[in-house]
PDB file of C-alpha atoms in Angstrom:
ATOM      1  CA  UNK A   1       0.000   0.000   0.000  1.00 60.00           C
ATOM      2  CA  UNK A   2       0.979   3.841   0.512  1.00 81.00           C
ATOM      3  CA  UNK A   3       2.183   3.203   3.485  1.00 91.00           C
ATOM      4  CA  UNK A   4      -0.914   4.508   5.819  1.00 95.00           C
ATOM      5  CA  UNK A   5      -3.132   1.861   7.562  1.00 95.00           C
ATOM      6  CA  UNK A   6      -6.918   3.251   8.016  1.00 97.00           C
ATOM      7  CA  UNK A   7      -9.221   1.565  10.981  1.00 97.00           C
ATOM      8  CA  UNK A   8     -11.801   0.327  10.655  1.00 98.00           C
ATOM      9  CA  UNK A   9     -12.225   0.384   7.145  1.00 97.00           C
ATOM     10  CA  UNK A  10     -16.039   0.191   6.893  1.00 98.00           C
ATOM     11  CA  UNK A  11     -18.340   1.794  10.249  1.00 98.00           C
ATOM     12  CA  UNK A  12     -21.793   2.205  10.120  1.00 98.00           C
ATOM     13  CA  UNK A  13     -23.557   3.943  13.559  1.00 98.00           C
ATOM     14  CA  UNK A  14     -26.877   5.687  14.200  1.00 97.00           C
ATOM     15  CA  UNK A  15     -27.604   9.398  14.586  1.00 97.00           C
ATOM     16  CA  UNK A  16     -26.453  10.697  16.896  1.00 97.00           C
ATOM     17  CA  UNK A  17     -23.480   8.382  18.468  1.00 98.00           C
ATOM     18  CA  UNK A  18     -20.087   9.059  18.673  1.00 98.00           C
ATOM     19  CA  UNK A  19     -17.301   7.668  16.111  1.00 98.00           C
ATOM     20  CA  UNK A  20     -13.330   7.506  15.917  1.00 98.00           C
ATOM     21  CA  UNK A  21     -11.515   6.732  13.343  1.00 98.00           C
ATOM     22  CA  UNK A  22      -7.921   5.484  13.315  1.00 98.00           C
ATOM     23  CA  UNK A  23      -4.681   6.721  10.795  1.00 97.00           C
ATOM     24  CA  UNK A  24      -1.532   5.059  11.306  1.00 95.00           C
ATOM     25  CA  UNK A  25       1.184   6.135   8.564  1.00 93.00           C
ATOM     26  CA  UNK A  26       4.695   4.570   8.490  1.00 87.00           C
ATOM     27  CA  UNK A  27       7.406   6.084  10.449  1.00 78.00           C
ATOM     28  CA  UNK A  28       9.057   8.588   9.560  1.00 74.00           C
ATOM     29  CA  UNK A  29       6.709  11.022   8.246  1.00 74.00           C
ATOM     30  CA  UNK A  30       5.798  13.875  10.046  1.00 84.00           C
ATOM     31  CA  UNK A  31       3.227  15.586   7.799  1.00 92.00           C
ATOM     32  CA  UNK A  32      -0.392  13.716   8.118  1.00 95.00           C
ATOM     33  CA  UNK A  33      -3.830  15.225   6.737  1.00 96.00           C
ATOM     34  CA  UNK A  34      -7.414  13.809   7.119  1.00 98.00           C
ATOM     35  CA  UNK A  35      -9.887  14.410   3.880  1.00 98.00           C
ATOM     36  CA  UNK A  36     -13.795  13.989   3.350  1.00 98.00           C
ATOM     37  CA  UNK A  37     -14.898  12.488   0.113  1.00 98.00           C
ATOM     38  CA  UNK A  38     -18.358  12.548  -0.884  1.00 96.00           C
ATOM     39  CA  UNK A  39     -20.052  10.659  -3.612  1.00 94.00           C
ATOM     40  CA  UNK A  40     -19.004  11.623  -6.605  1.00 92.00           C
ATOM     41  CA  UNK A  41     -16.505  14.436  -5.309  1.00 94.00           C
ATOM     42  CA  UNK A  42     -12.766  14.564  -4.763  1.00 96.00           C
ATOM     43  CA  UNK A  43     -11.864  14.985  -1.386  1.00 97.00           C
ATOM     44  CA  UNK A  44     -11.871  17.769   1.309  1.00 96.00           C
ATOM     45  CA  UNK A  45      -9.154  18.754   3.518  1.00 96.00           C
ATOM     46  CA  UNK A  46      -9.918  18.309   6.846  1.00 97.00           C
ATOM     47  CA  UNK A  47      -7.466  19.105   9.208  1.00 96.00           C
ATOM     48  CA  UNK A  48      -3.296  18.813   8.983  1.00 94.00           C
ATOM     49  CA  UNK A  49      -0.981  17.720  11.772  1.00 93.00           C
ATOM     50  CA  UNK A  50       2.937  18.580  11.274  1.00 90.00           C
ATOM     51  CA  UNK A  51       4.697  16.297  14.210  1.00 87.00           C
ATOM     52  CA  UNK A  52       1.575  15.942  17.395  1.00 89.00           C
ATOM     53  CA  UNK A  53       0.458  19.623  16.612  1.00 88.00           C
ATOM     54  CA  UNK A  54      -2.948  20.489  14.485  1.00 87.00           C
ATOM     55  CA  UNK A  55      -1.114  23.036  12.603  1.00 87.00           C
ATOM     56  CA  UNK A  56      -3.797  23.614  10.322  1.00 92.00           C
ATOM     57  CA  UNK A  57      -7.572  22.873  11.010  1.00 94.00           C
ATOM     58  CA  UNK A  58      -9.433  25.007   8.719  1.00 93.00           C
ATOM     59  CA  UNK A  59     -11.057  22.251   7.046  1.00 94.00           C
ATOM     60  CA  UNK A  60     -13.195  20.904  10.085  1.00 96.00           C
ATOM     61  CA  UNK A  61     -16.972  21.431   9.276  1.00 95.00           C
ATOM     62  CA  UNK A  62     -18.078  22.187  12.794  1.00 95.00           C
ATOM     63  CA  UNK A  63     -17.058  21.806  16.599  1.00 96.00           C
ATOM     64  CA  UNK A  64     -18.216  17.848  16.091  1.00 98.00           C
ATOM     65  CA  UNK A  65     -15.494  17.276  14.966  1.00 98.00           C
ATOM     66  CA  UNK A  66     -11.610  16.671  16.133  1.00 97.00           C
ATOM     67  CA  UNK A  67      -8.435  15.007  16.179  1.00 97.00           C
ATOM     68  CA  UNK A  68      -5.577  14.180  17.570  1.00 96.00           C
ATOM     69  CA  UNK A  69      -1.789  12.789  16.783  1.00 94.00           C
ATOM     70  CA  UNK A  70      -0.662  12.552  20.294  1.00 92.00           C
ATOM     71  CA  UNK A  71       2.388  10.947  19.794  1.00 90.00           C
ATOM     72  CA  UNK A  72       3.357  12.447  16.467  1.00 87.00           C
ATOM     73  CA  UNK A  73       2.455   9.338  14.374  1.00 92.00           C
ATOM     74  CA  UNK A  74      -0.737   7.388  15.123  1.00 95.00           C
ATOM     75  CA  UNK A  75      -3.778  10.229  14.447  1.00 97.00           C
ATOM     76  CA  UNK A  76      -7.727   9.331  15.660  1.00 98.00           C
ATOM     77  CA  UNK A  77     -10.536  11.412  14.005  1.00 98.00           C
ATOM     78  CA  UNK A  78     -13.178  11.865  16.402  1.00 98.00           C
ATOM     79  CA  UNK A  79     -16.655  12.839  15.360  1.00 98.00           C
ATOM     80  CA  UNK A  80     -19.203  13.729  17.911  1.00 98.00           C
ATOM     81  CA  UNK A  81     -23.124  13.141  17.663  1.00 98.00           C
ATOM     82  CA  UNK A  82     -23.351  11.776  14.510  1.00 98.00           C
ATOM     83  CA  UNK A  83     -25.614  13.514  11.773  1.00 97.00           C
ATOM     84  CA  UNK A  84     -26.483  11.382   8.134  1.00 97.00           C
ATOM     85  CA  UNK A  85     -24.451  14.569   6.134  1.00 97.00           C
ATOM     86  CA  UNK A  86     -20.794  12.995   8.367  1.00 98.00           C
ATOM     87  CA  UNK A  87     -21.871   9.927   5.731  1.00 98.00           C
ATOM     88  CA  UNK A  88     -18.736  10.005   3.568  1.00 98.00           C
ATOM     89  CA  UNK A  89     -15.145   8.117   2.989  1.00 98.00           C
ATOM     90  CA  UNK A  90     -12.677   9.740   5.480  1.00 98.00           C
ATOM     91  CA  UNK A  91      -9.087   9.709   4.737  1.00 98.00           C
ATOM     92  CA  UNK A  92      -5.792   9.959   5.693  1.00 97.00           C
ATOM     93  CA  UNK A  93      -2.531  10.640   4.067  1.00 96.00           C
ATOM     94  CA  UNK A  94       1.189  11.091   5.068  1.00 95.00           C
ATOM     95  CA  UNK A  95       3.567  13.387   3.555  1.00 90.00           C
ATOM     96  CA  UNK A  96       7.044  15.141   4.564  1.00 81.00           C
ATOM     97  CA  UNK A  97       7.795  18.157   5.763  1.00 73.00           C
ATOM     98  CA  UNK A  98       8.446  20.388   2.983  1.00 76.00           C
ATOM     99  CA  UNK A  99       7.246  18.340   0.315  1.00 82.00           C
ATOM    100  CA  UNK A 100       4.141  18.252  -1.747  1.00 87.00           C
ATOM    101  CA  UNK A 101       3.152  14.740  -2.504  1.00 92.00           C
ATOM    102  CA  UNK A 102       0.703  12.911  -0.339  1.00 95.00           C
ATOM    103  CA  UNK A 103       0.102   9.418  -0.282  1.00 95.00           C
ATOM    104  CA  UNK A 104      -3.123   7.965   0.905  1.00 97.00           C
ATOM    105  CA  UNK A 105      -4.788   5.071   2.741  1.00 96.00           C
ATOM    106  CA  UNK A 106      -7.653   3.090   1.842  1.00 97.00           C
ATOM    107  CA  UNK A 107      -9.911   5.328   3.760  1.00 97.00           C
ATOM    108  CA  UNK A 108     -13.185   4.691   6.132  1.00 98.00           C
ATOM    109  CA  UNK A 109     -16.397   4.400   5.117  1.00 98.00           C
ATOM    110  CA  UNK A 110     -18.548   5.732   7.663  1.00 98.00           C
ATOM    111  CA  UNK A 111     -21.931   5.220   7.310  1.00 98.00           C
ATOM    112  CA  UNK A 112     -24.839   7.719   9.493  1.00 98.00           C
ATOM    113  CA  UNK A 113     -28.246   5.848   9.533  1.00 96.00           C
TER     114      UNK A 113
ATOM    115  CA  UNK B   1     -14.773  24.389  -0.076  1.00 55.00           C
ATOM    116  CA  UNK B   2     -13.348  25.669  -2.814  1.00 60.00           C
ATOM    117  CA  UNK B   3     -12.374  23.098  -5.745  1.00 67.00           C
ATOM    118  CA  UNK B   4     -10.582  22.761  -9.180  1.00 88.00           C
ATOM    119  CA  UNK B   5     -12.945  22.621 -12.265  1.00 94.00           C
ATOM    120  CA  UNK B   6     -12.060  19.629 -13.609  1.00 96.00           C
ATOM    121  CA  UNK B   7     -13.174  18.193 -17.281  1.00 96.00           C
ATOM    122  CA  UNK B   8     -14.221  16.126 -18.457  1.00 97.00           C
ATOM    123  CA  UNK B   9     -16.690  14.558 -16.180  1.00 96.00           C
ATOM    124  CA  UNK B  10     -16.551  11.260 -17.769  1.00 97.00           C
ATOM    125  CA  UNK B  11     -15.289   9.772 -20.688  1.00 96.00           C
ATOM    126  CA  UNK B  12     -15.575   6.299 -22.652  1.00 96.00           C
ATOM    127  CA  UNK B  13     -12.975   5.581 -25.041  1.00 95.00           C
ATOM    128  CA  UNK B  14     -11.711   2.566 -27.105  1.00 96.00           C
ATOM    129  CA  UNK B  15      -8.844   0.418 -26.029  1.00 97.00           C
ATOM    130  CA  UNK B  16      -5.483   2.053 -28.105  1.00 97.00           C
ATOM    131  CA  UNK B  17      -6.821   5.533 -28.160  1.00 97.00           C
ATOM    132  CA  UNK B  18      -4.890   8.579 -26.499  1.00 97.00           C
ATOM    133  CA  UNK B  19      -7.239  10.773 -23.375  1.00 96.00           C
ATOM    134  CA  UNK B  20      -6.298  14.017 -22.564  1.00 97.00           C
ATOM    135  CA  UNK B  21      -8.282  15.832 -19.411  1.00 97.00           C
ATOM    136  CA  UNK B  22      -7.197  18.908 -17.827  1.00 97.00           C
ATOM    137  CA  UNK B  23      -7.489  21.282 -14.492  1.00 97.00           C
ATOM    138  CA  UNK B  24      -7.975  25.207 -13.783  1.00 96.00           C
ATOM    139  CA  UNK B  25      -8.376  27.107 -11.516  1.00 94.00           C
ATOM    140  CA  UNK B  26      -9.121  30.868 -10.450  1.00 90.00           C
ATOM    141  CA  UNK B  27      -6.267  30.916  -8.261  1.00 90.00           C
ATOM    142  CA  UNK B  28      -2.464  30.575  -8.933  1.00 92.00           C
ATOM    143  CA  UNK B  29      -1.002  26.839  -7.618  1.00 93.00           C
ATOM    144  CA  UNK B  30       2.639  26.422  -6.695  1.00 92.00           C
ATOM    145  CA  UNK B  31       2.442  22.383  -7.317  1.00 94.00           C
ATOM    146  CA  UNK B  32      -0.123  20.133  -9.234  1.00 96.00           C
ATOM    147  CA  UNK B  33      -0.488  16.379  -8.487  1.00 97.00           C
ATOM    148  CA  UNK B  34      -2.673  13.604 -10.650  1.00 98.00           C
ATOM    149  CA  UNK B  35      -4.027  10.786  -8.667  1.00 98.00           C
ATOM    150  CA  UNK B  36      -5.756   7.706  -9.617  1.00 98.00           C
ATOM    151  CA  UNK B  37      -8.654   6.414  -7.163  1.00 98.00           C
ATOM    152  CA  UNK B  38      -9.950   2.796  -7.850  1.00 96.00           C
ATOM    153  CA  UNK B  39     -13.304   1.655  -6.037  1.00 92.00           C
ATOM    154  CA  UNK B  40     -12.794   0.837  -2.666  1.00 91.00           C
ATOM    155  CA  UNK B  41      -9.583   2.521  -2.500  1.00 95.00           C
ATOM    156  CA  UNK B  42      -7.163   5.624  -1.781  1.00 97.00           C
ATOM    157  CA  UNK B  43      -5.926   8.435  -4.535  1.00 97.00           C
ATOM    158  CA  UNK B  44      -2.688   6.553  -5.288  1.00 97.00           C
ATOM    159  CA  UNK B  45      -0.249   9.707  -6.732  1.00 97.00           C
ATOM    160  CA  UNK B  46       0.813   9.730 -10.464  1.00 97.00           C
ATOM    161  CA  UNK B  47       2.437  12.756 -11.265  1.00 97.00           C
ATOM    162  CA  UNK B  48       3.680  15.865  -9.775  1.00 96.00           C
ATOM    163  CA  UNK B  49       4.660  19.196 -11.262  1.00 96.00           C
ATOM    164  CA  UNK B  50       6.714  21.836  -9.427  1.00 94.00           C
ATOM    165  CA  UNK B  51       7.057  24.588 -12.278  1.00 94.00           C
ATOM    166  CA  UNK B  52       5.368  26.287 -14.178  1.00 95.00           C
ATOM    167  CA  UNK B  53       5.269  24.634 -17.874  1.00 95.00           C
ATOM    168  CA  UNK B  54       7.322  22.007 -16.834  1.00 96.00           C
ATOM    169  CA  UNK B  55       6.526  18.689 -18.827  1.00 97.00           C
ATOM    170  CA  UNK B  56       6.673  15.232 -16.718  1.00 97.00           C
ATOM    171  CA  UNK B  57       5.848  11.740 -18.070  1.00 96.00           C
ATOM    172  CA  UNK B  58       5.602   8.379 -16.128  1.00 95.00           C
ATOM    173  CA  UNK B  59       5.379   5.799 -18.306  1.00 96.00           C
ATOM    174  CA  UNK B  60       2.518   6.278 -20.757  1.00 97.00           C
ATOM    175  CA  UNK B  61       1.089   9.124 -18.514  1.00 98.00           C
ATOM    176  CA  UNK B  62       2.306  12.634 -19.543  1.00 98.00           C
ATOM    177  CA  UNK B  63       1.385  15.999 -17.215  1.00 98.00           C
ATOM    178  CA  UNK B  64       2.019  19.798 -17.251  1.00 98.00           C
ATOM    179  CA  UNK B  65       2.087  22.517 -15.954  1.00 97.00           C
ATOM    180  CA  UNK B  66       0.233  25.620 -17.116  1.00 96.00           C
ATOM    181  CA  UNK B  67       2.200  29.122 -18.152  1.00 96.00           C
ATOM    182  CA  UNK B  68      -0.037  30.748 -16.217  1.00 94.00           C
ATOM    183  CA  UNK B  69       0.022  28.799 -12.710  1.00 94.00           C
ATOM    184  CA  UNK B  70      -3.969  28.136 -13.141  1.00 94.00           C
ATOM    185  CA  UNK B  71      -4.607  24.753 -15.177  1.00 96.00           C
ATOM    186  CA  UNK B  72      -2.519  21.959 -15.839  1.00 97.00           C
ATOM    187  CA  UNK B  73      -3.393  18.883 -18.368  1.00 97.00           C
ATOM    188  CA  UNK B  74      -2.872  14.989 -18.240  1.00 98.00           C
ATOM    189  CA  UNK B  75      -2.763  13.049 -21.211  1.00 98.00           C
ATOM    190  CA  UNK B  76      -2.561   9.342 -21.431  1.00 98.00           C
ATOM    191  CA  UNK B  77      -1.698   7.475 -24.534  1.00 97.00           C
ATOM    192  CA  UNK B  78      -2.429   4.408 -25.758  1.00 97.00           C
ATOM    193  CA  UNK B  79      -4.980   3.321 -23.559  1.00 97.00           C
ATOM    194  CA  UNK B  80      -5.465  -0.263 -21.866  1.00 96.00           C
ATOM    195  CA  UNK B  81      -8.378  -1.697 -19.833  1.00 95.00           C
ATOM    196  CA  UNK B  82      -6.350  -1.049 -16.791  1.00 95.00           C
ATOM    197  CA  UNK B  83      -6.506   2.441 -17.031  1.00 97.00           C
ATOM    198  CA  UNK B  84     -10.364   2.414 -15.732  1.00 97.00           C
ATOM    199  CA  UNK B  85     -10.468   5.017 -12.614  1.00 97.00           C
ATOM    200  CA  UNK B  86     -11.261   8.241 -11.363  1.00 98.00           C
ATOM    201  CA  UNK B  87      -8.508  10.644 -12.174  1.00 98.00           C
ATOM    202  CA  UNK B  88      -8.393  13.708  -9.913  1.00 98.00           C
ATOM    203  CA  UNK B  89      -6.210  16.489 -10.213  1.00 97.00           C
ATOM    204  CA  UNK B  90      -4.586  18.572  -6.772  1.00 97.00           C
ATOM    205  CA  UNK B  91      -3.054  21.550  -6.278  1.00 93.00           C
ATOM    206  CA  UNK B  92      -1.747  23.815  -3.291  1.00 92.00           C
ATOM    207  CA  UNK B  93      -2.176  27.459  -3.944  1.00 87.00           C
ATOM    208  CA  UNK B  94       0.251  30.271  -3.429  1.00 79.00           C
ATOM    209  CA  UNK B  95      -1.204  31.384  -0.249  1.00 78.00           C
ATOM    210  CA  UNK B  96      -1.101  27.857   1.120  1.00 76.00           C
ATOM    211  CA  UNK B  97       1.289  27.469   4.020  1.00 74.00           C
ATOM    212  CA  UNK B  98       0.507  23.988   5.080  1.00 79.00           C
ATOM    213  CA  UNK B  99       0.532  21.889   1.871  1.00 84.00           C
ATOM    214  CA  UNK B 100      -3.218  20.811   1.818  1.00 91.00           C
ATOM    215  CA  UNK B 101      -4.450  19.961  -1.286  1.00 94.00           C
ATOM    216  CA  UNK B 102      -7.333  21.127  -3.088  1.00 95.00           C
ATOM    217  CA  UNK B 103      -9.007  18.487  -5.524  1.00 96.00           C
ATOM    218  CA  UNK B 104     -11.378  18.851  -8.675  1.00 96.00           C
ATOM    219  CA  UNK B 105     -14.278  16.718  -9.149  1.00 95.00           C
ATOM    220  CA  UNK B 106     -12.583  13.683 -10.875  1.00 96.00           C
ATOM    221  CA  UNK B 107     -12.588  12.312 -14.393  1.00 97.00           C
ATOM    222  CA  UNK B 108     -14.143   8.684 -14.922  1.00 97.00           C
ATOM    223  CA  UNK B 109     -12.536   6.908 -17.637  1.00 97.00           C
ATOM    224  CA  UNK B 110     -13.883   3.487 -18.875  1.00 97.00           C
ATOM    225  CA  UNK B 111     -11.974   1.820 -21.871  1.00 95.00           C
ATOM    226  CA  UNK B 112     -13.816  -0.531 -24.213  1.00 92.00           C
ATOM    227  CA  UNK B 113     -11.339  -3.864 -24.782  1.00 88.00           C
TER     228      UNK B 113
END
């Protein structure tokens, strides 16, 4: 693969509940970024982490939402009470610092019924 | 968010023939990057442009870079079966400090055998 595991890789929940959602990139790159994709879109940037600092969160739709990289490699998405429009493929990518290419994981499928 | 017009939407070609699809933009990019997404799966990274009009090619996949820092093209020759996918192109602006990428809406190309 690219190099960046995504867990789990399918999640469906009800309104309402509360989701995480698991990146873990090989070592060695500091850079990580989470993305929305829609149907039929190309993804959305989300939120950027350079080492276990958000350095860029711009992206997040609302206060629902956050993340963390606590130990500057592993990152969890965290969604709060759950709406049907969080229904989308979430993922993550790892890059270096000072570079431009990202590569990607599989993504998660989350699924709001 | 704000995203790349990409064209076209969708195309269906013969097996053998040669695709172009291109990118703009309103706003001036420092770096372009084509990605591939299968179903199921990640953007995997194909090509990525630094300059402006610089001319890359990865095997039967050629990209540039627009003169004027707002579109870039990808053309692919020779097309097999295997080159079924979503094609998205990604840029980071000039303003962009933090390397996220903005994405256009995708091109789906199906080849007839």
């Amino acid at each position: 693969g690219a190099g960046v595991s995504q867990t789990p890789s399918n999640k469906v929940t009800e309104k309402g509940k509360y989701v995480e959602l698991r990146c873990d990139p090989i070592s060695g790159h500091t850079a990580l970024y989470w993305y929305r994709q829609s149907l039929g879109q190309g993804p959305e940037f989300l939120i950027y982490f350079q080492g276990t600092g958000a350095a860029d969160d711009s992206g997040l739709p609302n206060d629902r939402f956050f993340a963390v990289r606590p130990e500057g490699s592993v990152s969890t998405l965290k969604i709060q009470r759950t709406e049907r429009g969080d229904s989308a493929v979430y993922l993550c990518a790892r890059g270096l610092a000072g570079r431009s290419e990202q590569f990607f994981g599989p993504g998660t499928r989350l699924t709001v019924l | 968010g704000q995203q790349l017009n990409q064209s076209p939407q969708s195309m269906f070609i013969q097996e053998g023939e040669d695709v172009s699809m291109n990118c703009t933009s309103s706003s001036i990019f420092n770096t372009w990057l084509w990605y591939k997404q299968d179903p199921g799966e990640g953007p995997v990274l194909l090509i990525a442009l630094y300059k402006a009009g610089e001319l890359t090619s990865n095997g039967r996949l050629t990209a540039q870079f627009g003169i004027t820092r707002k579109d870039s093209f990808l053309n692919i020759s020779a097309s097999i079966p295997s080159d079924v996918g979503i094609y998205f192109c990604a840029g980071q602006t000039a303003s962009s400090n933090t390397g996220k990428l903005i994405f256009g809406q995708g091109t789906t190309l199906q080849v007839k055998p």
